[in-house]
């Protein structure tokens, strides 16, 4: 157990991908910069990641209204249930990434949500039955929507990426470099190339 934490706290406000420019931006961040950062050697050892799949949805009375319709709300609910039932990032991340990939990183829905969730629970080792029971329980799923709504700060766009509480200067496009620069300990192997490149640019600018 760590008694001190000098890593990078990453918080990303997101919404499910189905259509529109915002959908493409979100999917591209998940399947691109975030996936690359998580996959870089040693990065998961210095990251504390919070994914917030709510984005531009809103609570109106006793219902959730999503920017891209009911299908988006459904995608959010599956991801929220995965995070709730499997709170460790290492457990829910493979399902989360798979779902984003299945739904289409270009903003198109590659496969139906029902097929994607079945395939992704199987590939990630999560229980389809547990997640579906959560999603299909109106009180439970609505409580999670409200929980993630409360976790969502005011934001002008999505993805809204915070690193140690500060907005990513690149809106997540240069996530690996920004995480590595925010880390105050000995950089892991996955940081070497981006930090060396940043150092060379700094020297050249000088």
mmCIF file of C-alpha atoms in Angstrom:
data_model
loop_
_atom_site.group_PDB
_atom_site.id
_atom_site.type_symbol
_atom_site.label_atom_id
_atom_site.label_comp_id
_atom_site.label_asym_id
_atom_site.label_seq_id
_atom_site.Cartn_x
_atom_site.Cartn_y
_atom_site.Cartn_z
ATOM 1 C CA UNK A 1 0.000 0.000 0.000
ATOM 2 C CA UNK A 2 1.320 3.446 -0.893
ATOM 3 C CA UNK A 3 1.726 5.820 2.035
ATOM 4 C CA UNK A 4 2.424 8.669 -0.382
ATOM 5 C CA UNK A 5 1.096 9.338 -3.858
ATOM 6 C CA UNK A 6 3.064 11.478 -6.250
ATOM 7 C CA UNK A 7 1.408 10.194 -9.396
ATOM 8 C CA UNK A 8 -0.974 11.874 -11.762
ATOM 9 C CA UNK A 9 -4.696 12.029 -11.058
ATOM 10 C CA UNK A 10 -6.560 11.825 -14.339
ATOM 11 C CA UNK A 11 -10.246 12.654 -14.574
ATOM 12 C CA UNK A 12 -12.062 12.522 -17.873
ATOM 13 C CA UNK A 13 -15.664 13.660 -18.377
ATOM 14 C CA UNK A 14 -17.137 11.669 -21.236
ATOM 15 C CA UNK A 15 -20.325 10.585 -22.924
ATOM 16 C CA UNK A 16 -21.165 7.499 -24.926
ATOM 17 C CA UNK A 17 -20.340 7.459 -28.613
ATOM 18 C CA UNK A 18 -23.067 7.095 -31.188
ATOM 19 C CA UNK A 19 -23.257 10.088 -33.496
ATOM 20 C CA UNK A 20 -22.146 13.633 -34.136
ATOM 21 C CA UNK A 21 -18.844 15.478 -33.832
ATOM 22 C CA UNK A 22 -18.802 15.311 -30.028
ATOM 23 C CA UNK A 23 -19.191 11.546 -30.270
ATOM 24 C CA UNK A 24 -16.206 11.277 -32.617
ATOM 25 C CA UNK A 25 -14.088 13.445 -30.336
ATOM 26 C CA UNK A 26 -14.912 11.337 -27.302
ATOM 27 C CA UNK A 27 -14.369 7.995 -29.017
ATOM 28 C CA UNK A 28 -11.120 9.224 -30.516
ATOM 29 C CA UNK A 29 -9.810 10.213 -27.098
ATOM 30 C CA UNK A 30 -10.741 6.881 -25.488
ATOM 31 C CA UNK A 31 -9.426 4.642 -28.250
ATOM 32 C CA UNK A 32 -6.491 6.934 -29.074
ATOM 33 C CA UNK A 33 -4.621 9.065 -26.498
ATOM 34 C CA UNK A 34 -6.112 7.423 -23.393
ATOM 35 C CA UNK A 35 -5.624 3.875 -24.673
ATOM 36 C CA UNK A 36 -2.067 4.713 -25.742
ATOM 37 C CA UNK A 37 -1.294 6.212 -22.340
ATOM 38 C CA UNK A 38 -2.695 3.249 -20.419
ATOM 39 C CA UNK A 39 -0.754 0.842 -22.659
ATOM 40 C CA UNK A 40 2.574 2.661 -22.267
ATOM 41 C CA UNK A 41 4.993 0.680 -20.027
ATOM 42 C CA UNK A 42 4.611 1.600 -16.365
ATOM 43 C CA UNK A 43 1.944 4.259 -16.830
ATOM 44 C CA UNK A 44 -0.773 2.411 -14.935
ATOM 45 C CA UNK A 45 1.564 2.419 -11.921
ATOM 46 C CA UNK A 46 1.518 6.231 -11.782
ATOM 47 C CA UNK A 47 -2.073 6.884 -12.856
ATOM 48 C CA UNK A 48 -5.209 7.236 -10.769
ATOM 49 C CA UNK A 49 -7.925 7.358 -13.441
ATOM 50 C CA UNK A 50 -11.539 8.427 -12.966
ATOM 51 C CA UNK A 51 -13.787 8.020 -15.989
ATOM 52 C CA UNK A 52 -17.048 9.983 -15.868
ATOM 53 C CA UNK A 53 -19.421 8.684 -18.565
ATOM 54 C CA UNK A 54 -22.106 11.350 -18.425
ATOM 55 C CA UNK A 55 -20.866 14.261 -20.526
ATOM 56 C CA UNK A 56 -23.590 16.507 -21.896
ATOM 57 C CA UNK A 57 -26.518 14.564 -20.486
ATOM 58 C CA UNK A 58 -28.814 16.224 -17.962
ATOM 59 C CA UNK A 59 -31.294 15.192 -15.303
ATOM 60 C CA UNK A 60 -34.794 16.520 -15.861
ATOM 61 C CA UNK A 61 -37.171 15.579 -13.079
ATOM 62 C CA UNK A 62 -37.031 11.824 -12.784
ATOM 63 C CA UNK A 63 -35.438 11.167 -16.163
ATOM 64 C CA UNK A 64 -32.082 11.427 -17.909
ATOM 65 C CA UNK A 65 -31.913 13.292 -21.212
ATOM 66 C CA UNK A 66 -28.859 12.630 -23.387
ATOM 67 C CA UNK A 67 -27.464 14.804 -26.149
ATOM 68 C CA UNK A 68 -27.634 12.022 -28.738
ATOM 69 C CA UNK A 69 -30.762 10.265 -27.513
ATOM 70 C CA UNK A 70 -31.711 7.152 -25.603
ATOM 71 C CA UNK A 71 -28.988 4.971 -27.125
ATOM 72 C CA UNK A 72 -26.344 7.254 -25.665
ATOM 73 C CA UNK A 73 -28.007 7.069 -22.246
ATOM 74 C CA UNK A 74 -27.922 3.291 -22.558
ATOM 75 C CA UNK A 75 -24.206 3.287 -23.346
ATOM 76 C CA UNK A 76 -23.535 5.573 -20.400
ATOM 77 C CA UNK A 77 -25.528 3.265 -18.132
ATOM 78 C CA UNK A 78 -23.538 0.170 -19.131
ATOM 79 C CA UNK A 79 -20.276 2.006 -18.488
ATOM 80 C CA UNK A 80 -21.529 3.421 -15.192
ATOM 81 C CA UNK A 81 -22.596 -0.031 -14.016
ATOM 82 C CA UNK A 82 -19.220 -1.484 -15.011
ATOM 83 C CA UNK A 83 -17.407 1.178 -12.982
ATOM 84 C CA UNK A 84 -19.771 0.692 -10.023
ATOM 85 C CA UNK A 85 -19.581 -3.116 -9.908
ATOM 86 C CA UNK A 86 -15.906 -3.316 -10.833
ATOM 87 C CA UNK A 87 -14.442 -0.122 -9.308
ATOM 88 C CA UNK A 88 -10.789 -0.955 -9.977
ATOM 89 C CA UNK A 89 -9.704 0.771 -13.185
ATOM 90 C CA UNK A 90 -7.769 -2.328 -14.229
ATOM 91 C CA UNK A 91 -11.034 -4.295 -14.154
ATOM 92 C CA UNK A 92 -13.494 -1.949 -15.860
ATOM 93 C CA UNK A 93 -11.092 -0.386 -18.365
ATOM 94 C CA UNK A 94 -10.914 -3.357 -20.803
ATOM 95 C CA UNK A 95 -14.730 -3.414 -21.031
ATOM 96 C CA UNK A 96 -14.913 0.368 -21.386
ATOM 97 C CA UNK A 97 -12.317 0.431 -24.166
ATOM 98 C CA UNK A 98 -13.909 -2.506 -25.964
ATOM 99 C CA UNK A 99 -17.331 -0.851 -25.897
ATOM 100 C CA UNK A 100 -15.949 2.369 -27.373
ATOM 101 C CA UNK A 101 -14.180 0.414 -30.104
ATOM 102 C CA UNK A 102 -17.279 -1.618 -30.930
ATOM 103 C CA UNK A 103 -19.482 1.462 -31.123
ATOM 104 C CA UNK A 104 -17.173 3.077 -33.672
ATOM 105 C CA UNK A 105 -14.338 5.521 -33.155
ATOM 106 C CA UNK A 106 -15.471 7.542 -36.204
ATOM 107 C CA UNK A 107 -18.810 8.426 -34.635
ATOM 108 C CA UNK A 108 -20.724 5.638 -36.385
ATOM 109 C CA UNK A 109 -22.258 2.746 -34.499
ATOM 110 C CA UNK A 110 -20.319 -0.266 -35.775
ATOM 111 C CA UNK A 111 -22.513 -2.845 -34.002
ATOM 112 C CA UNK A 112 -25.763 -2.640 -31.978
ATOM 113 C CA UNK A 113 -25.264 -1.749 -28.325
ATOM 114 C CA UNK A 114 -26.759 -5.065 -27.185
ATOM 115 C CA UNK A 115 -24.246 -7.017 -29.275
ATOM 116 C CA UNK A 116 -21.355 -4.810 -28.187
ATOM 117 C CA UNK A 117 -22.068 -5.237 -24.484
ATOM 118 C CA UNK A 118 -22.313 -9.015 -24.818
ATOM 119 C CA UNK A 119 -19.058 -9.212 -26.767
ATOM 120 C CA UNK A 120 -17.206 -6.822 -24.481
ATOM 121 C CA UNK A 121 -18.221 -8.456 -21.209
ATOM 122 C CA UNK A 122 -16.989 -11.759 -22.624
ATOM 123 C CA UNK A 123 -13.643 -10.399 -23.842
ATOM 124 C CA UNK A 124 -12.996 -8.416 -20.649
ATOM 125 C CA UNK A 125 -14.062 -11.155 -18.236
ATOM 126 C CA UNK A 126 -16.850 -9.147 -16.608
ATOM 127 C CA UNK A 127 -20.237 -10.676 -15.813
ATOM 128 C CA UNK A 128 -22.825 -9.810 -18.454
ATOM 129 C CA UNK A 129 -25.580 -10.900 -16.077
ATOM 130 C CA UNK A 130 -24.411 -8.571 -13.301
ATOM 131 C CA UNK A 131 -24.071 -5.585 -15.592
ATOM 132 C CA UNK A 132 -27.394 -6.200 -17.338
ATOM 133 C CA UNK A 133 -29.176 -6.565 -13.992
ATOM 134 C CA UNK A 134 -27.749 -3.185 -12.995
ATOM 135 C CA UNK A 135 -28.694 -1.494 -16.277
ATOM 136 C CA UNK A 136 -32.205 -3.003 -16.260
ATOM 137 C CA UNK A 137 -32.932 -1.946 -12.672
ATOM 138 C CA UNK A 138 -34.591 1.500 -13.032
ATOM 139 C CA UNK A 139 -33.852 2.660 -9.488
ATOM 140 C CA UNK A 140 -30.258 1.436 -9.491
ATOM 141 C CA UNK A 141 -29.375 2.740 -12.946
ATOM 142 C CA UNK A 142 -30.999 6.127 -12.284
ATOM 143 C CA UNK A 143 -29.114 6.425 -8.998
ATOM 144 C CA UNK A 144 -25.872 5.874 -10.924
ATOM 145 C CA UNK A 145 -26.859 8.463 -13.536
ATOM 146 C CA UNK A 146 -27.375 10.961 -10.707
ATOM 147 C CA UNK A 147 -24.070 9.968 -9.113
ATOM 148 C CA UNK A 148 -22.130 10.544 -12.332
ATOM 149 C CA UNK A 149 -24.053 13.746 -13.013
ATOM 150 C CA UNK A 150 -22.840 15.015 -9.633
ATOM 151 C CA UNK A 151 -19.263 14.063 -10.585
ATOM 152 C CA UNK A 152 -19.494 16.077 -13.808
ATOM 153 C CA UNK A 153 -18.175 19.639 -13.504
ATOM 154 C CA UNK A 154 -19.334 22.477 -15.700
ATOM 155 C CA UNK A 155 -17.656 21.908 -19.058
ATOM 156 C CA UNK A 156 -17.812 23.606 -22.472
ATOM 157 C CA UNK A 157 -17.132 20.407 -24.442
ATOM 158 C CA UNK A 158 -16.248 16.742 -24.184
ATOM 159 C CA UNK A 159 -13.933 15.040 -23.614
ATOM 160 C CA UNK A 160 -13.083 17.316 -20.689
ATOM 161 C CA UNK A 161 -9.782 16.028 -19.386
ATOM 162 C CA UNK A 162 -8.329 17.053 -16.036
ATOM 163 C CA UNK A 163 -4.825 16.120 -14.894
ATOM 164 C CA UNK A 164 -4.220 16.793 -11.218
ATOM 165 C CA UNK A 165 -7.289 19.009 -11.284
ATOM 166 C CA UNK A 166 -6.082 21.150 -14.201
ATOM 167 C CA UNK A 167 -7.537 21.150 -17.701
ATOM 168 C CA UNK A 168 -5.389 19.339 -20.231
ATOM 169 C CA UNK A 169 -3.820 22.049 -22.464
ATOM 170 C CA UNK A 170 -4.248 19.769 -25.480
ATOM 171 C CA UNK A 171 -7.759 18.568 -24.514
ATOM 172 C CA UNK A 172 -6.250 15.125 -24.067
ATOM 173 C CA UNK A 173 -4.557 14.905 -27.471
ATOM 174 C CA UNK A 174 -1.104 14.899 -25.835
ATOM 175 C CA UNK A 175 -2.203 13.009 -22.755
ATOM 176 C CA UNK A 176 0.870 10.794 -22.398
ATOM 177 C CA UNK A 177 3.267 13.737 -22.431
ATOM 178 C CA UNK A 178 1.137 15.758 -20.014
ATOM 179 C CA UNK A 179 0.787 12.867 -17.556
ATOM 180 C CA UNK A 180 4.522 12.185 -17.675
ATOM 181 C CA UNK A 181 5.298 15.857 -17.075
ATOM 182 C CA UNK A 182 2.849 15.979 -14.161
ATOM 183 C CA UNK A 183 4.470 12.985 -12.461
ATOM 184 C CA UNK A 184 6.997 14.011 -9.803
ATOM 185 C CA UNK A 185 8.634 10.637 -9.205
ATOM 186 C CA UNK A 186 11.046 8.604 -11.321
ATOM 187 C CA UNK A 187 9.429 8.424 -14.763
ATOM 188 C CA UNK A 188 8.396 4.946 -15.936
ATOM 189 C CA UNK A 189 9.752 3.531 -19.173
ATOM 190 C CA UNK A 190 6.672 4.637 -21.075
ATOM 191 C CA UNK A 191 7.555 8.286 -20.426
ATOM 192 C CA UNK A 192 11.089 8.169 -21.801
ATOM 193 C CA UNK A 193 10.406 8.998 -25.430
ATOM 194 C CA UNK A 194 7.910 11.821 -24.881
ATOM 195 C CA UNK A 195 10.031 13.457 -22.159
ATOM 196 C CA UNK A 196 13.160 13.270 -24.300
ATOM 197 C CA UNK A 197 11.276 14.846 -27.203
ATOM 198 C CA UNK A 198 9.974 17.615 -24.933
ATOM 199 C CA UNK A 199 13.468 18.236 -23.591
ATOM 200 C CA UNK A 200 14.908 18.471 -27.116
ATOM 201 C CA UNK A 201 12.214 20.958 -28.132
ATOM 202 C CA UNK A 202 12.912 23.044 -25.044
ATOM 203 C CA UNK A 203 16.645 23.096 -25.843
ATOM 204 C CA UNK A 204 15.966 24.014 -29.467
ATOM 205 C CA UNK A 205 13.622 26.827 -28.422
ATOM 206 C CA UNK A 206 16.250 28.133 -26.018
#
